[in-house]
Structure formats: structure tokens, C-alpha cells
Coordinates of C-alpha atoms in Angstrom, one line a residue:
M1 CA -4.4 -25.1 1.5
A2 CA -3.5 -22.7 4.4
H3 CA 0.0 -22.6 5.2
S4 CA 1.4 -23.6 8.2
V5 CA 3.5 -22.0 11.0
R6 CA 7.2 -23.1 11.3
R7 CA 7.3 -24.1 14.9
D8 CA 10.8 -23.2 15.4
A9 CA 9.7 -19.9 14.3
P10 CA 10.5 -16.5 15.7
E11 CA 8.0 -14.7 17.3
L12 CA 7.6 -11.0 15.8
P13 CA 8.0 -8.0 17.4
D14 CA 4.7 -6.4 19.1
F15 CA 3.9 -3.3 17.0
S16 CA 0.9 -2.8 19.6
L17 CA 3.8 -0.9 21.2
L18 CA 3.7 1.1 18.6
K19 CA 0.4 2.4 19.0
R20 CA 0.5 2.6 22.8
L21 CA 3.3 5.2 22.0
A22 CA 1.4 7.1 19.6
R23 CA -1.5 6.9 22.2
D24 CA 0.7 8.2 25.0
Q25 CA 1.5 10.9 23.0
L26 CA -1.8 12.2 21.9
I27 CA -3.1 12.1 25.3
Y28 CA -0.6 14.1 26.8
L29 CA -0.7 16.7 23.9
L30 CA -4.7 16.9 24.8
E31 CA -4.0 17.4 28.1
Q32 CA -1.4 20.3 27.7
L33 CA -4.4 22.1 27.0
P34 CA -6.7 21.4 30.6
G35 CA -11.1 21.6 30.6
R36 CA -13.5 21.3 28.2
K37 CA -12.4 20.8 24.6
D38 CA -13.5 20.1 20.6
L39 CA -11.5 18.3 18.8
F40 CA -11.3 19.2 15.1
I41 CA -9.9 16.3 12.7
E42 CA -8.5 16.3 8.8
A43 CA -10.3 13.6 6.9
D44 CA -7.3 11.6 5.9
L45 CA -6.9 11.2 9.4
M46 CA -10.2 10.1 11.3
S47 CA -9.5 6.0 9.9
P48 CA -5.9 6.2 11.6
L49 CA -6.9 7.3 14.6
D50 CA -9.4 5.6 15.3
R51 CA -7.1 2.3 15.5
I52 CA -4.6 4.6 18.1
A53 CA -7.7 5.8 20.4
N54 CA -11.0 5.7 20.1
V55 CA -13.8 8.0 20.9
T56 CA -14.0 6.8 24.5
T57 CA -10.8 7.1 25.2
L58 CA -10.4 10.9 24.0
K59 CA -13.8 11.4 25.8
Q60 CA -11.9 10.1 29.1
H61 CA -9.6 13.0 28.4
D62 CA -12.1 16.0 28.6
V63 CA -12.8 16.1 24.2
D64 CA -16.5 17.3 24.4
K65 CA -17.0 16.7 21.1
L66 CA -15.2 15.6 17.6
Y67 CA -15.9 17.1 14.3
K68 CA -14.4 15.7 10.9
V69 CA -12.8 18.8 9.0
E70 CA -14.9 19.9 5.7
H71 CA -15.3 22.4 3.5
K72 CA -17.6 24.2 5.1
P73 CA -17.2 26.3 8.3
I74 CA -17.2 25.5 11.5
V75 CA -18.8 26.2 14.7
S76 CA -17.7 25.1 18.3
T77 CA -19.6 25.2 21.1
S78 CA -16.9 24.4 23.6
D79 CA -15.2 26.9 26.2
Q80 CA -12.2 26.0 24.8
T81 CA -10.9 24.6 21.4
V82 CA -8.0 22.4 20.2
R83 CA -7.6 22.1 16.5
G84 CA -6.1 19.2 15.2
C85 CA -5.2 19.8 11.9
F86 CA -2.9 15.9 10.7
L87 CA -1.3 15.4 7.7
Y88 CA 0.2 18.4 6.1
P89 CA -0.4 20.6 4.0
L90 CA -4.1 21.2 5.0
T91 CA -7.0 20.7 2.7
N92 CA -8.9 22.8 4.6
W93 CA -6.4 25.2 6.5
F94 CA -8.1 28.2 4.6
L95 CA -11.5 27.0 7.4
F96 CA -9.0 27.7 10.7
P97 CA -8.8 31.3 10.3
D98 CA -11.7 32.0 9.6
V99 CA -12.8 30.2 13.1
V100 CA -10.1 32.2 15.0
N101 CA -11.4 35.5 13.5
A102 CA -14.9 34.8 14.0
D103 CA -14.8 34.2 17.8
K104 CA -13.0 37.2 17.5
A105 CA -15.9 39.4 16.0
F106 CA -18.0 38.0 18.3
G107 CA -16.1 38.8 21.9
R108 CA -15.4 35.0 22.5
F109 CA -12.1 34.3 23.4
R110 CA -10.9 30.4 23.5
R111 CA -8.0 29.1 23.4
Y112 CA -6.6 27.2 20.3
K113 CA -4.0 24.6 20.3
I114 CA -2.8 23.4 16.5
I115 CA -1.5 19.3 16.7
F116 CA 0.6 18.8 13.1
S117 CA 1.2 15.0 12.0
P118 CA 3.1 13.5 11.7
Q119 CA 5.6 16.1 12.1
K120 CA 5.2 20.2 11.9
F121 CA 6.9 22.3 9.4
Y122 CA 8.1 25.8 9.3
A123 CA 5.8 26.7 6.4
C124 CA 3.1 26.2 8.9
E125 CA 4.2 28.5 11.0
N126 CA 4.4 31.1 8.5
L127 CA 1.0 30.4 7.1
L128 CA -0.2 31.4 10.7
E129 CA 1.6 34.3 11.2
E130 CA 0.4 35.7 7.2
Q131 CA -3.4 35.1 8.8
G132 CA -2.4 37.1 11.5
I133 CA -3.4 34.6 13.9
F134 CA 0.1 33.5 14.9
G135 CA 0.0 34.5 18.4
D136 CA -3.5 33.6 18.9
V137 CA -2.1 29.9 19.0
T138 CA -0.4 27.5 19.9
T139 CA 1.6 24.5 18.0
D140 CA 2.5 21.5 18.5
E141 CA 3.5 17.8 17.1
W142 CA 2.1 14.5 17.4
S143 CA 5.4 12.2 15.8
F144 CA 3.1 9.4 14.9
Y145 CA 5.1 7.8 12.3
L146 CA 3.7 4.1 11.9
L147 CA 0.5 2.1 12.2
P148 CA 0.3 -1.5 12.7
L149 CA -2.1 -2.8 10.3
D150 CA -1.3 -7.0 10.7
D151 CA 0.9 -9.3 12.8
D152 CA 3.4 -8.6 9.7
I153 CA 2.2 -5.1 8.2
I154 CA 3.0 -1.3 9.5
S155 CA 2.0 1.7 7.6
L156 CA 3.0 5.6 7.5
E157 CA -0.4 5.8 6.1
L158 CA 0.7 8.9 3.7
P159 CA -1.4 8.2 0.3
E160 CA -0.2 11.2 -0.9
F161 CA 3.9 10.5 -0.5
F162 CA 4.1 8.9 -4.0
R163 CA 2.3 12.2 -6.0
D164 CA 4.4 14.6 -3.7
Y165 CA 7.8 13.2 -4.1
F166 CA 8.2 11.1 -7.4
L167 CA 5.9 13.6 -9.5
E168 CA 6.4 16.7 -7.3
G169 CA 9.9 16.7 -6.6
D170 CA 8.3 17.8 -2.5
Q171 CA 11.1 15.9 -0.3
R172 CA 9.0 16.8 2.6
W173 CA 8.3 13.4 3.4
V174 CA 11.3 12.1 3.1
R175 CA 12.5 12.8 6.8
T176 CA 9.3 11.4 8.0
A177 CA 9.9 7.7 6.5
G178 CA 14.0 8.2 8.4
S179 CA 12.3 8.9 11.4
A180 CA 10.1 5.3 11.2
L181 CA 12.9 4.0 10.6
H182 CA 14.2 5.9 13.9
L183 CA 11.6 5.1 15.6
L184 CA 11.7 0.9 14.7
H185 CA 15.5 1.1 15.6
S186 CA 15.0 2.5 19.2
V187 CA 12.1 0.2 19.8
Y188 CA 13.0 -3.0 18.5
G189 CA 16.9 -2.8 18.6
P190 CA 19.7 -2.5 16.2
F191 CA 19.9 -4.0 12.9
S192 CA 22.1 -6.2 11.1
K193 CA 22.0 -4.5 7.8
V194 CA 20.1 -2.2 5.8
Y195 CA 20.1 -2.5 1.8
G196 CA 18.1 -0.2 -0.5
I197 CA 17.7 1.1 -3.9
G198 CA 16.2 4.7 -5.1
R199 CA 17.3 7.6 -4.4
C200 CA 14.5 8.5 -2.0
S201 CA 15.6 5.2 -0.3
K202 CA 19.0 6.7 0.2
M203 CA 18.0 10.0 1.5
A204 CA 15.9 8.2 3.7
Y205 CA 18.7 6.4 4.8
E206 CA 20.9 9.0 5.7
S207 CA 18.0 10.8 7.2
W208 CA 17.8 8.3 9.9
R209 CA 21.3 7.7 10.5
E210 CA 21.6 11.6 11.3
Q211 CA 19.3 11.1 13.8
V212 CA 20.6 7.9 15.3
E213 CA 24.3 10.1 15.4
E214 CA 22.7 12.8 17.1
G215 CA 19.9 10.8 19.7
E216 CA 21.4 9.1 22.6
Q217 CA 22.4 5.5 22.1
R218 CA 21.1 2.9 24.4
A219 CA 21.6 -0.7 24.2
R220 CA 18.4 -3.3 23.1
Q221 CA 18.0 -6.4 22.2
A222 CA 17.5 -6.9 18.6
E223 CA 14.3 -7.7 17.2
I224 CA 15.0 -7.2 13.4
G225 CA 17.2 -8.3 11.6
N226 CA 18.0 -7.0 8.1
V227 CA 15.9 -3.8 6.2
F228 CA 15.6 -3.3 3.0
L229 CA 14.5 0.2 1.7
I230 CA 13.0 0.2 -2.2
D231 CA 11.8 3.5 -3.6
R232 CA 8.3 2.6 -5.2
D233 CA 10.0 4.0 -9.3
V234 CA 12.1 0.9 -9.5
D235 CA 9.6 -0.9 -10.1
L236 CA 6.2 0.6 -11.5
V237 CA 5.1 -2.8 -13.6
T238 CA 3.8 -4.1 -10.6
P239 CA 1.5 -1.8 -9.2
L240 CA -0.3 -1.8 -12.6
C241 CA -1.2 -6.0 -13.2
S242 CA -4.6 -6.6 -12.2
Q243 CA -4.8 -8.0 -8.5
V244 CA -6.0 -11.7 -8.6
V245 CA -5.5 -13.0 -5.1
Y246 CA -8.0 -12.5 -2.4
E247 CA -6.9 -9.6 -1.0
G248 CA -5.8 -7.9 -4.0
L249 CA -9.7 -8.4 -5.4
V250 CA -11.0 -7.6 -1.9
D251 CA -8.6 -3.7 -2.5
D252 CA -10.1 -2.8 -5.7
I253 CA -13.6 -3.2 -5.9
F254 CA -14.0 -2.3 -1.8
R255 CA -11.2 -0.7 -0.7
I256 CA -9.5 -1.5 2.2
K257 CA -8.3 1.8 4.4
C258 CA -6.1 1.4 7.6
G259 CA -6.5 -2.5 7.2
C260 CA -10.5 -1.9 7.6
V261 CA -13.0 -2.8 4.5
E262 CA -17.1 -1.5 4.1
F263 CA -18.9 -4.2 2.5
C264 CA -22.4 -2.9 0.5
P265 CA -25.4 -4.6 1.0
D266 CA -25.2 -7.0 -1.2
V267 CA -22.2 -8.9 0.4
T268 CA -23.9 -8.7 3.8
S269 CA -27.8 -9.7 2.7
S270 CA -28.6 -6.8 4.6
D271 CA -30.2 -3.4 4.2
K272 CA -27.0 -1.6 5.4
S273 CA -23.3 -2.0 4.8
I274 CA -20.8 -3.2 7.8
K275 CA -17.2 -2.4 8.1
V276 CA -14.9 -5.6 8.6
M277 CA -11.7 -5.3 9.8
L278 CA -9.3 -7.2 7.3
N279 CA -6.2 -9.2 9.8
S280 CA -5.3 -12.6 11.1
Q281 CA -7.5 -12.0 13.7
D282 CA -10.1 -13.1 10.9
K283 CA -9.6 -16.8 10.7
V284 CA -11.7 -16.9 7.4
F285 CA -9.8 -14.6 6.0
N286 CA -6.3 -14.7 7.6
E287 CA -6.1 -18.7 5.5
I288 CA -7.4 -16.9 2.5
R289 CA -6.2 -13.8 1.7
N290 CA -3.1 -14.4 0.0
E291 CA -4.8 -17.2 -1.9
H292 CA -4.9 -17.1 -5.8
F293 CA -8.9 -16.2 -6.2
S294 CA -9.6 -19.3 -8.0
Q295 CA -8.6 -21.3 -4.8
V296 CA -10.8 -19.3 -2.7
F297 CA -14.3 -21.1 -3.5
G298 CA -13.2 -24.7 -2.7
F299 CA -11.8 -23.5 0.7
L300 CA -14.8 -21.6 1.5
S301 CA -17.0 -24.5 0.6
Q302 CA -15.3 -26.9 2.7
K303 CA -14.6 -24.3 5.6
A304 CA -18.6 -23.9 5.7
R305 CA -18.9 -28.4 5.5
N306 CA -17.3 -27.9 8.4
L307 CA -18.4 -25.5 10.1
Q308 CA -21.7 -27.2 9.7
T309 CA -20.2 -30.6 11.0
A310 CA -19.3 -29.0 14.4
Y311 CA -22.8 -27.6 14.6
D312 CA -24.2 -30.9 14.4
K313 CA -22.1 -32.6 16.8
R314 CA -24.8 -31.0 19.7
S315 CA -27.2 -33.7 19.0
G316 CA -26.2 -36.8 20.3
M317 CA -25.0 -34.3 23.7
D318 CA -26.4 -34.6 27.1
I319 CA -26.8 -31.4 29.7
K320 CA -23.6 -31.5 30.9
Q321 CA -22.2 -31.4 27.4
M322 CA -23.8 -29.5 25.9
K323 CA -22.9 -26.7 29.2
T324 CA -19.3 -27.3 28.2
F325 CA -20.4 -26.7 24.3
V326 CA -22.2 -23.5 24.5
S327 CA -19.6 -22.1 26.9
E328 CA -16.9 -22.6 25.2
E329 CA -17.6 -23.5 21.8
L330 CA -21.0 -22.0 20.7
K331 CA -19.7 -18.2 20.3
G332 CA -16.3 -19.1 18.4
L333 CA -18.4 -20.9 16.1
K334 CA -21.1 -17.8 16.0
Q335 CA -18.0 -15.6 15.1
E336 CA -16.7 -18.2 12.5
H337 CA -19.8 -18.4 11.0
R338 CA -20.6 -14.6 10.6
L339 CA -17.0 -13.9 9.3
L340 CA -17.3 -17.2 7.0
S341 CA -20.9 -15.5 5.3
L342 CA -19.1 -12.2 5.0
H343 CA -15.9 -13.5 3.2
I344 CA -18.9 -15.8 1.3
G345 CA -20.6 -12.6 -0.1
A346 CA -18.1 -10.5 -1.0
S347 CA -16.2 -13.7 -2.9
E348 CA -19.4 -13.8 -5.0
S349 CA -19.5 -10.4 -5.5
M350 CA -16.7 -10.4 -6.8
M351 CA -17.2 -13.2 -8.8
K352 CA -19.7 -11.5 -10.5
K353 CA -17.6 -8.7 -11.6
K354 CA -14.4 -10.0 -12.0
T355 CA -14.9 -13.6 -14.2
K356 CA -17.2 -11.9 -17.0
Q357 CA -15.5 -11.8 -20.5
D358 CA -13.8 -8.6 -20.5
F359 CA -12.2 -9.2 -17.2
Q360 CA -10.4 -12.7 -18.8
E361 CA -9.5 -10.4 -21.9
L362 CA -7.8 -7.6 -19.5
L363 CA -5.5 -10.2 -18.0
K364 CA -4.8 -11.8 -21.1
T365 CA -3.3 -8.9 -22.8
E366 CA -1.4 -8.0 -19.4
H367 CA 0.0 -11.1 -19.1
S368 CA 0.8 -10.6 -23.4
L369 CA 2.3 -7.4 -22.7
L370 CA 4.6 -8.5 -19.9
E371 CA 5.5 -12.1 -22.1
G372 CA 6.2 -9.7 -24.6
F373 CA 3.9 -11.5 -27.3
E374 CA 0.5 -10.7 -29.4
I375 CA 1.4 -6.7 -29.1
R376 CA -0.6 -6.0 -32.4
E377 CA -3.5 -7.4 -30.5
C378 CA -2.8 -5.8 -27.3
I379 CA -3.3 -2.2 -28.8
S380 CA -6.2 -3.6 -30.7
Y381 CA -7.8 -4.6 -27.5
I382 CA -6.1 -0.9 -25.7
E383 CA -7.8 0.9 -28.4
E384 CA -11.1 -1.2 -28.3
H385 CA -11.2 -0.3 -24.5
I386 CA -10.5 3.2 -25.3
N387 CA -12.9 3.3 -28.0
R388 CA -15.7 2.1 -25.5
Q389 CA -15.5 4.7 -23.2
V390 CA -14.9 1.6 -20.5
S391 CA -13.0 2.3 -17.5
M392 CA -10.7 5.2 -17.6
V393 CA -8.3 3.8 -15.1
E394 CA -8.0 0.9 -16.9
S395 CA -7.2 2.5 -20.2
M396 CA -4.6 4.4 -18.5
R397 CA -2.7 1.2 -16.4
L398 CA -2.7 -0.6 -19.9
L399 CA -1.0 2.6 -21.8
C400 CA 1.3 2.6 -19.0
L401 CA 1.9 -0.9 -18.8
L402 CA 2.4 -0.6 -22.3
S403 CA 4.6 1.7 -22.2
L404 CA 7.2 0.3 -19.6
T405 CA 7.6 -2.8 -21.4
E406 CA 7.1 -1.7 -24.8
N407 CA 9.5 1.5 -25.7
A408 CA 7.4 1.4 -29.3
F409 CA 4.5 3.2 -27.1
S410 CA 6.8 6.7 -27.7
L411 CA 5.9 6.3 -31.9
I412 CA 1.8 6.6 -30.6
Y413 CA 1.8 9.0 -27.6
S414 CA 0.2 12.0 -30.0
S415 CA -2.6 9.8 -31.2
M416 CA -3.2 8.2 -28.0
S417 CA -3.3 11.4 -26.1
Y418 CA -5.5 12.8 -29.1
F419 CA -8.0 9.4 -28.5
L420 CA -8.3 9.7 -24.8
S421 CA -9.4 13.1 -24.6
Q422 CA -12.0 12.3 -27.0
S423 CA -13.4 9.3 -25.5
Y424 CA -12.8 10.4 -21.1
G425 CA -13.2 14.3 -21.6
I426 CA -9.8 16.6 -22.1
E427 CA -9.3 17.3 -18.7
H428 CA -7.9 13.5 -18.4
L429 CA -4.4 15.3 -20.5
L430 CA -3.5 17.1 -17.3
T431 CA -3.6 13.2 -16.2
F432 CA -1.0 11.9 -19.3
S433 CA 0.7 15.0 -18.3
N434 CA 1.2 14.0 -15.1
L435 CA 2.1 10.5 -16.1
K436 CA 4.7 11.1 -18.4
Q437 CA 6.2 13.2 -16.3
L438 CA 6.6 10.0 -13.9
G439 CA 7.6 8.0 -16.6
L440 CA 5.3 5.9 -16.9
L441 CA 4.4 7.4 -20.1
V442 CA 6.9 7.7 -22.8
E443 CA 6.7 10.7 -25.7
Q444 CA 9.3 10.6 -28.9
Q445 CA 11.5 13.2 -27.9
P446 CA 12.6 16.2 -30.4
G447 CA 15.4 15.8 -32.9
E448 CA 15.2 11.9 -31.7
T449 CA 16.3 9.8 -34.5
L450 CA 14.4 7.9 -36.0
T451 CA 14.7 4.6 -38.3
V452 CA 13.5 4.3 -41.8
M453 CA 11.0 1.9 -40.0
E454 CA 9.7 3.8 -37.1
S455 CA 9.5 7.1 -39.3
R456 CA 7.2 5.4 -41.7
V457 CA 5.0 4.1 -38.4
G458 CA 5.1 7.7 -37.1
K459 CA 3.2 8.6 -40.2
L460 CA 0.8 5.6 -39.6
V461 CA -0.1 6.6 -36.5
N462 CA -0.2 10.5 -37.2
D463 CA -2.2 10.2 -40.3
K464 CA -5.8 9.9 -39.3
T465 CA -7.4 8.2 -42.5
A466 CA -4.6 5.0 -41.3
G467 CA -7.3 3.7 -39.8
K468 CA -6.3 1.3 -36.3
L469 CA -3.2 2.2 -34.3
T470 CA -2.5 -1.5 -34.3
D471 CA -1.0 -1.1 -38.5
A472 CA 1.6 1.0 -37.2
F473 CA 3.4 -2.2 -35.4
S474 CA 2.8 -4.7 -38.1
S475 CA 6.4 -5.2 -37.8
L476 CA 8.3 -2.9 -34.9
A477 CA 10.3 -4.9 -32.5
K478 CA 11.4 -2.8 -30.4
K479 CA 13.2 -3.8 -27.1
S480 CA 13.0 -2.0 -23.6
N481 CA 15.0 -2.4 -19.9
F482 CA 12.1 -4.7 -18.6
R483 CA 12.2 -7.4 -21.5
A484 CA 16.7 -7.2 -20.7
L485 CA 15.3 -7.7 -16.4
G486 CA 12.8 -9.8 -17.4
R487 CA 15.5 -12.0 -19.2
R488 CA 18.3 -11.6 -16.6
L489 CA 16.0 -12.2 -13.3
N490 CA 13.8 -14.7 -15.0
L491 CA 10.5 -12.4 -14.3
V492 CA 8.3 -14.1 -16.4
P493 CA 9.0 -17.7 -16.2
K494 CA 9.5 -20.2 -18.8
S495 CA 7.7 -23.5 -18.5
D496 CA 6.1 -25.6 -20.6
E497 CA 3.2 -26.7 -18.5
E498 CA 0.6 -25.4 -16.7
Y499 CA 1.3 -23.8 -13.8
D500 CA -0.5 -25.5 -11.0
L501 CA -2.4 -22.2 -8.6
R502 CA -3.0 -24.9 -5.9
V503 CA 0.5 -25.5 -4.9
P504 CA 2.6 -22.7 -6.1
R505 CA 5.8 -23.0 -7.1
D506 CA 7.2 -19.4 -6.9
M507 CA 6.0 -16.1 -6.7
A508 CA 4.5 -16.0 -9.4
Y509 CA 1.6 -17.1 -8.7
I510 CA 0.3 -14.3 -7.5
F511 CA -0.4 -13.4 -11.0
S512 CA -1.6 -16.5 -12.3
G513 CA 2.0 -17.6 -13.1
A514 CA 2.7 -14.9 -15.9
Y515 CA 4.7 -12.8 -13.3
I516 CA 7.1 -12.4 -10.6
P517 CA 7.1 -9.2 -9.1
L518 CA 10.6 -7.0 -9.9
S519 CA 10.4 -5.8 -6.4
C520 CA 10.0 -8.6 -4.6
K521 CA 12.5 -10.7 -6.7
L522 CA 15.0 -8.0 -6.2
I523 CA 14.7 -8.2 -2.4
E524 CA 15.0 -12.5 -2.9
Q525 CA 18.3 -11.5 -4.9
V526 CA 20.1 -9.4 -2.7
L527 CA 19.4 -10.8 0.7
E528 CA 20.2 -14.7 -1.0
R529 CA 23.3 -12.5 -2.4
D530 CA 23.9 -10.6 1.0
G531 CA 24.4 -7.6 -1.2
W532 CA 24.2 -5.9 -4.9
T533 CA 27.3 -8.4 -6.0
G534 CA 26.9 -9.6 -9.1
L535 CA 23.6 -7.5 -10.0
E536 CA 25.9 -4.5 -10.9
E537 CA 23.6 -5.2 -14.6
V538 CA 20.2 -4.6 -13.5
T539 CA 21.1 -1.7 -11.1
R540 CA 22.3 -0.4 -14.1
M541 CA 19.4 -0.6 -16.0
L542 CA 17.4 0.7 -12.8
N543 CA 19.2 3.9 -13.2
G544 CA 21.4 3.0 -9.6
H545 CA 21.1 4.3 -6.0
E546 CA 21.7 0.9 -4.3
F547 CA 23.9 0.5 -1.3
A548 CA 24.0 -2.4 1.3
V549 CA 25.9 -0.5 4.6
T550 CA 26.2 -2.8 8.1
A551 CA 24.2 -1.1 10.5
G552 CA 24.8 -3.0 14.0
S553 CA 26.8 -5.6 14.9
N554 CA 24.7 -8.4 16.4
G555 CA 26.9 -11.2 14.6
S556 CA 25.0 -10.7 11.3
D557 CA 28.2 -12.9 9.6
A558 CA 27.6 -15.9 11.5
R559 CA 26.6 -19.4 10.0
V560 CA 23.5 -19.9 12.3
K561 CA 21.6 -16.6 11.8
T562 CA 19.9 -16.1 15.6
D563 CA 15.6 -15.6 15.2
S564 CA 16.0 -11.8 15.0
Q565 CA 18.3 -11.8 11.9
R566 CA 15.9 -14.2 10.3
I567 CA 13.0 -11.5 10.4
I568 CA 13.5 -9.3 7.8
L569 CA 11.5 -5.8 7.4
V570 CA 11.0 -4.0 4.1
M571 CA 10.3 -0.7 3.5
F572 CA 8.6 0.6 0.4
L573 CA 8.9 4.1 -0.1
G574 CA 5.6 5.4 -2.3
G575 CA 3.7 2.5 -1.6
C576 CA 2.7 -0.9 -2.4
T577 CA 0.4 -3.5 -3.1
F578 CA -1.6 -6.7 -1.5
S579 CA -0.2 -8.7 -4.4
E580 CA 3.3 -7.7 -3.5
I581 CA 2.7 -8.7 0.6
S582 CA 1.4 -12.3 -0.8
A583 CA 4.3 -12.5 -2.6
L584 CA 7.0 -11.6 0.3
R585 CA 4.9 -14.2 2.5
F586 CA 5.6 -16.7 0.2
L587 CA 9.1 -16.0 0.3
G588 CA 9.3 -15.7 3.8
R589 CA 7.5 -19.5 4.1
E590 CA 10.2 -20.9 1.5
K591 CA 13.0 -19.5 2.7
G592 CA 11.7 -20.0 6.7
K593 CA 11.7 -23.9 5.6
E594 CA 15.9 -23.4 4.6
G595 CA 16.3 -21.9 8.1
F596 CA 17.6 -18.6 5.5
M597 CA 14.5 -16.0 6.8
R598 CA 11.5 -16.5 9.3
S599 CA 9.2 -13.8 7.6
L600 CA 9.1 -10.4 5.7
L601 CA 7.6 -7.3 8.0
Q602 CA 6.0 -5.1 5.2
V603 CA 6.7 -1.4 6.3
S604 CA 4.9 1.2 3.1
T605 CA 4.1 4.8 2.9
Q606 CA 0.7 3.5 1.7
L607 CA -1.1 0.2 0.5
T608 CA -2.3 0.6 -2.8

């Protein structure tokens, strides 16, 4: 079940360098304000900061007290204050001028320093000037672009990226993405080729090239081969599908933040919650993280038996053997036992929630929508889901999946918005509008020509006495781009045999064999073809903006690829799911057997 690493595999780049660079820069910035100081930290940066510089490190550099910025007055007791304002826009920006003005009123004159991260915007200084405190503070920038979460995952940790860019059209983070690429290029050497698709990817690439041309060129040994940039809106279907790999389920239920999860008392079998770091250092987690959930319990049971066998061998030991066992093995066995207990507890908790009939029906509905079968039954299920006031998020996800896979949703947009507002509250009409603006929900446009059939369906739907919405779909068969993409790229595998989840044959295993993620399939096809040749029809359906550029000269055309060229870096702009990461790991292993690639490194603006 566990996937072994090939012996001839090259080493991955050492991403701990990124941590050290970020920590050293932060310490340098703190030391620019000598003496005791208080550090006020934006709430969203608390977890990333803890991964870079812990409390002990900060204390060593004269940080007296740490405060998490919340919606309440800030009180500082130190002689000097350094105010850390991170991840602009600042949700609690209005509090800082109050601190300065309050100190002035009481005759306390302190020194203030605002550190913006990951970059300082021109608007920040404008706001200071408007508040009348521009001359009372100094500002600086902490270029904290990338946080290593694991051996093959690094993240920009920008949860607002998707909303800001794809919904509001705010391009402020595009340069941040370009700067992240520039950092990787500077630290790990030149890339061979850069592929990409999407408007944001193209702009991020151009921003990176500008920074490369402006900066000093240094010859470095390449540690990363090719780079693939992809916009999140190129594939909006995949993040709407329920995750069934172990790591994805842990994220869905417990929420993984900055590579850390907090397991509740139900999991820990105690009266308190426990925070656990989820990465490859956790041997138990590392072997099950990419597995379909149905296979996890079998592995954990076998692991428990093996652990018990390791403990039992103590019975026949003499004193010398016992001493060796205690000094060399016992500590590791206890640690493994603790982690095994936690993951068994987590699996049991997830099993209670995810093996219920409701979840099985949800998966069946999703798979039917992806395959284009039994659409009428799917609409009936969604309608019942809304009427029963089950999770609003699940209802919205299903509606978006219906809209993206079946253009026919545009005919019931008004009625669905009415039913949703009745079940979940009128405030969610704004959510409905935002999803429409993102293209996740499609409304019939005024003046659009309707066929006779569509007109009849629309009349049925808009007639509140007509009964169930499913009546509108009795004979409607309207195709969408997703269907055409599915056929062209074989996203929905066709097979008469039952899919064997114990021995996956393709990336579809992450969705029980029902669907290969479009994003991952695109990456596979482009890397195999060494460009977009032959995929013109696909890119046309995805609204284009594709590119393939030779970025370096480290022998990318050679028949035998060097170690670095077999390492591919994939950057998602707008976030990615743990299911996609599992699929790319599978792809890296399979292509690695052919000597095509060793591993796919994931860079994301946020893991979702």
C-alpha cells in the first residue's frame, strides 16, 4: 500500500533555506528598533510566523510581549512598540492610529515600526498620512513569500488571493506570485522551461521575468527543472468534488492550517485538543496521506499489529539486549504508538461522519454529474438537500458542480436562488451573486434565444405551482465545455471492470475512479508533449492564455534528463486541494518509473 521512493531518485531541493532566509530578515527588521518592544501580529500571520520564528527566537531579540491583533483596543506596556501589520489589507487597520493617538494624549512618546508582509503597498503609506500619523512611524517590508510545509509543498499562505483576483479583479498579489518565483529562481538556480495557462499565470510569469532582468544575474546549479503555472479558474470542477483521500478528509473535517491540524478530544481520547504537525516526518501519516480512505483502516490495523510485535520481543531479552532496546528503539516505538493512536482516532471520527447514508448519496450525486448520467435524479437530490436545510456549503457546491457540468442550470437560476434564500436566509443571495460573478453559476442572459424546449422548461421552472424542479429536466440534453473536455482528455475513465483502489491505475483513484482532475491531466499532457502542441482545441475551450517558454539553458532538450530536470514545480494561482496534491504525487511516481520525472513540487497561494 505504501509507495516506496526509487533508489535512483535525485534529492529534492532543501526548502529549509526559505525558512532561514525569512527568519534572518525578520530578525534584522526587529533589530532596527533597539531595546524592549512589543510585537503586534495580524491574526492570519500567527500560524505562519510560528513556523518561521518561535517565541523563544523572538524573545532573544528583545521582543517583550506578543499580541494577536483582534477587534478590541490594543494596550502596550513596553517602552517601545513595534507594530507588525501583516497580510494587507489590514482587517484591524483602524486600531493602530488609535494606539498612537492614545499614547500622545497620555504624554507617552514611543517609537513605532510597521512591518508589512509580504510586501508594502503604496496605499499603506497613504492611509498613514490620512490618519495623521505618517511622521510618527517608520515602515518596512518583510519579504516573506514562501512557507515550506513539507518536503514537496511550499505555500504563499494567501487565503484571500482567490477572492481578490478572481472575484474582485484586484491584481495586487500578481507581483507577489512573481516575486515568489524570483526567490525560487535566485535560491535554486535557473528553470529549464516555464509552461502556463491562465491570465493570472501569464502576468505572474511576466512579473518574474521583469525582476530577473532587473536583478543581478548569478550562475547557480539548477535544482528544479521545469515550472508549470496554472490559474485556479482553469479547473473549478475539481475543488467542488468531495475529497476521499485521507489528507483531504482530515482537511475537510478538522481543517489543516499551515501544515498543522488540531484534533479534538473525541480523537485524542482525552479532555483536551492536541495540535499535530502533518508532514513526512510523521511516519504513520506519510504512508496513508495519499491513500483512498477505504484503504486506510486496513493499513492502520496492520501497523498496530506490527507495533505490538515490536513491543512483544522484549520478553526474551537479557539485560544487555534490553538496555540496547530501551536506548535505541523504545523512544521511536512510543512516538509511533502515539501517532498511530491519533490517526486511528481521527479515522474513527471521520468514519462516523463520512460513512453515513447522506455522504454516500452525496458522492453518488457528484459522480453522476461528472459522468453526465441520471441528471434528473441529481436535481431531485439537490432540491431535497436544500429543502432539508442540510449544509449550505454542500448545497452551493452541488449547484456549482451542476452548473459547470450541465449548462442547463442557467434555466433554473432564479428559482434556485429563491429556494436557497428561503432555506438558508436572504443574506446568502449575495453569495449566490458572487458565485455567478465567478462563473460558477450561470444565469440565462436577457435576450438570449431559447429553443422551444428550453422555453417550455423555463415556464415550468418559473411556475411555482409546477411542482418539483426536476420536472424541468425530463427531456433536456444540453452539452457544456466540461463534457467536451472530458471526452478530449478522458477525464471520466470508462471501464467495465470495478476500479481497484488498492492498486490505482491512474489519478482517478482520488475520486474513487470516477474522475481525473482536469488540472492534473493538463499538467501531464503538457509535460509529455513538451508544450501545448496538439492541445489547441483544449486551450480554446479553456479561454486560452497558454504559454510555453524556454527559460534557461541547462540542457532541457537532451534525451537523458539530468536529476534537476526530472523535478517539476507546479504553481497553483488561487489555491489547490490536497486531492490534487495526491494526484500529482501519483503522477510523479508513475512518470518516475519511466525516467520522465522524479517528483512534482507543489506551490500554491493557499491549500484549500
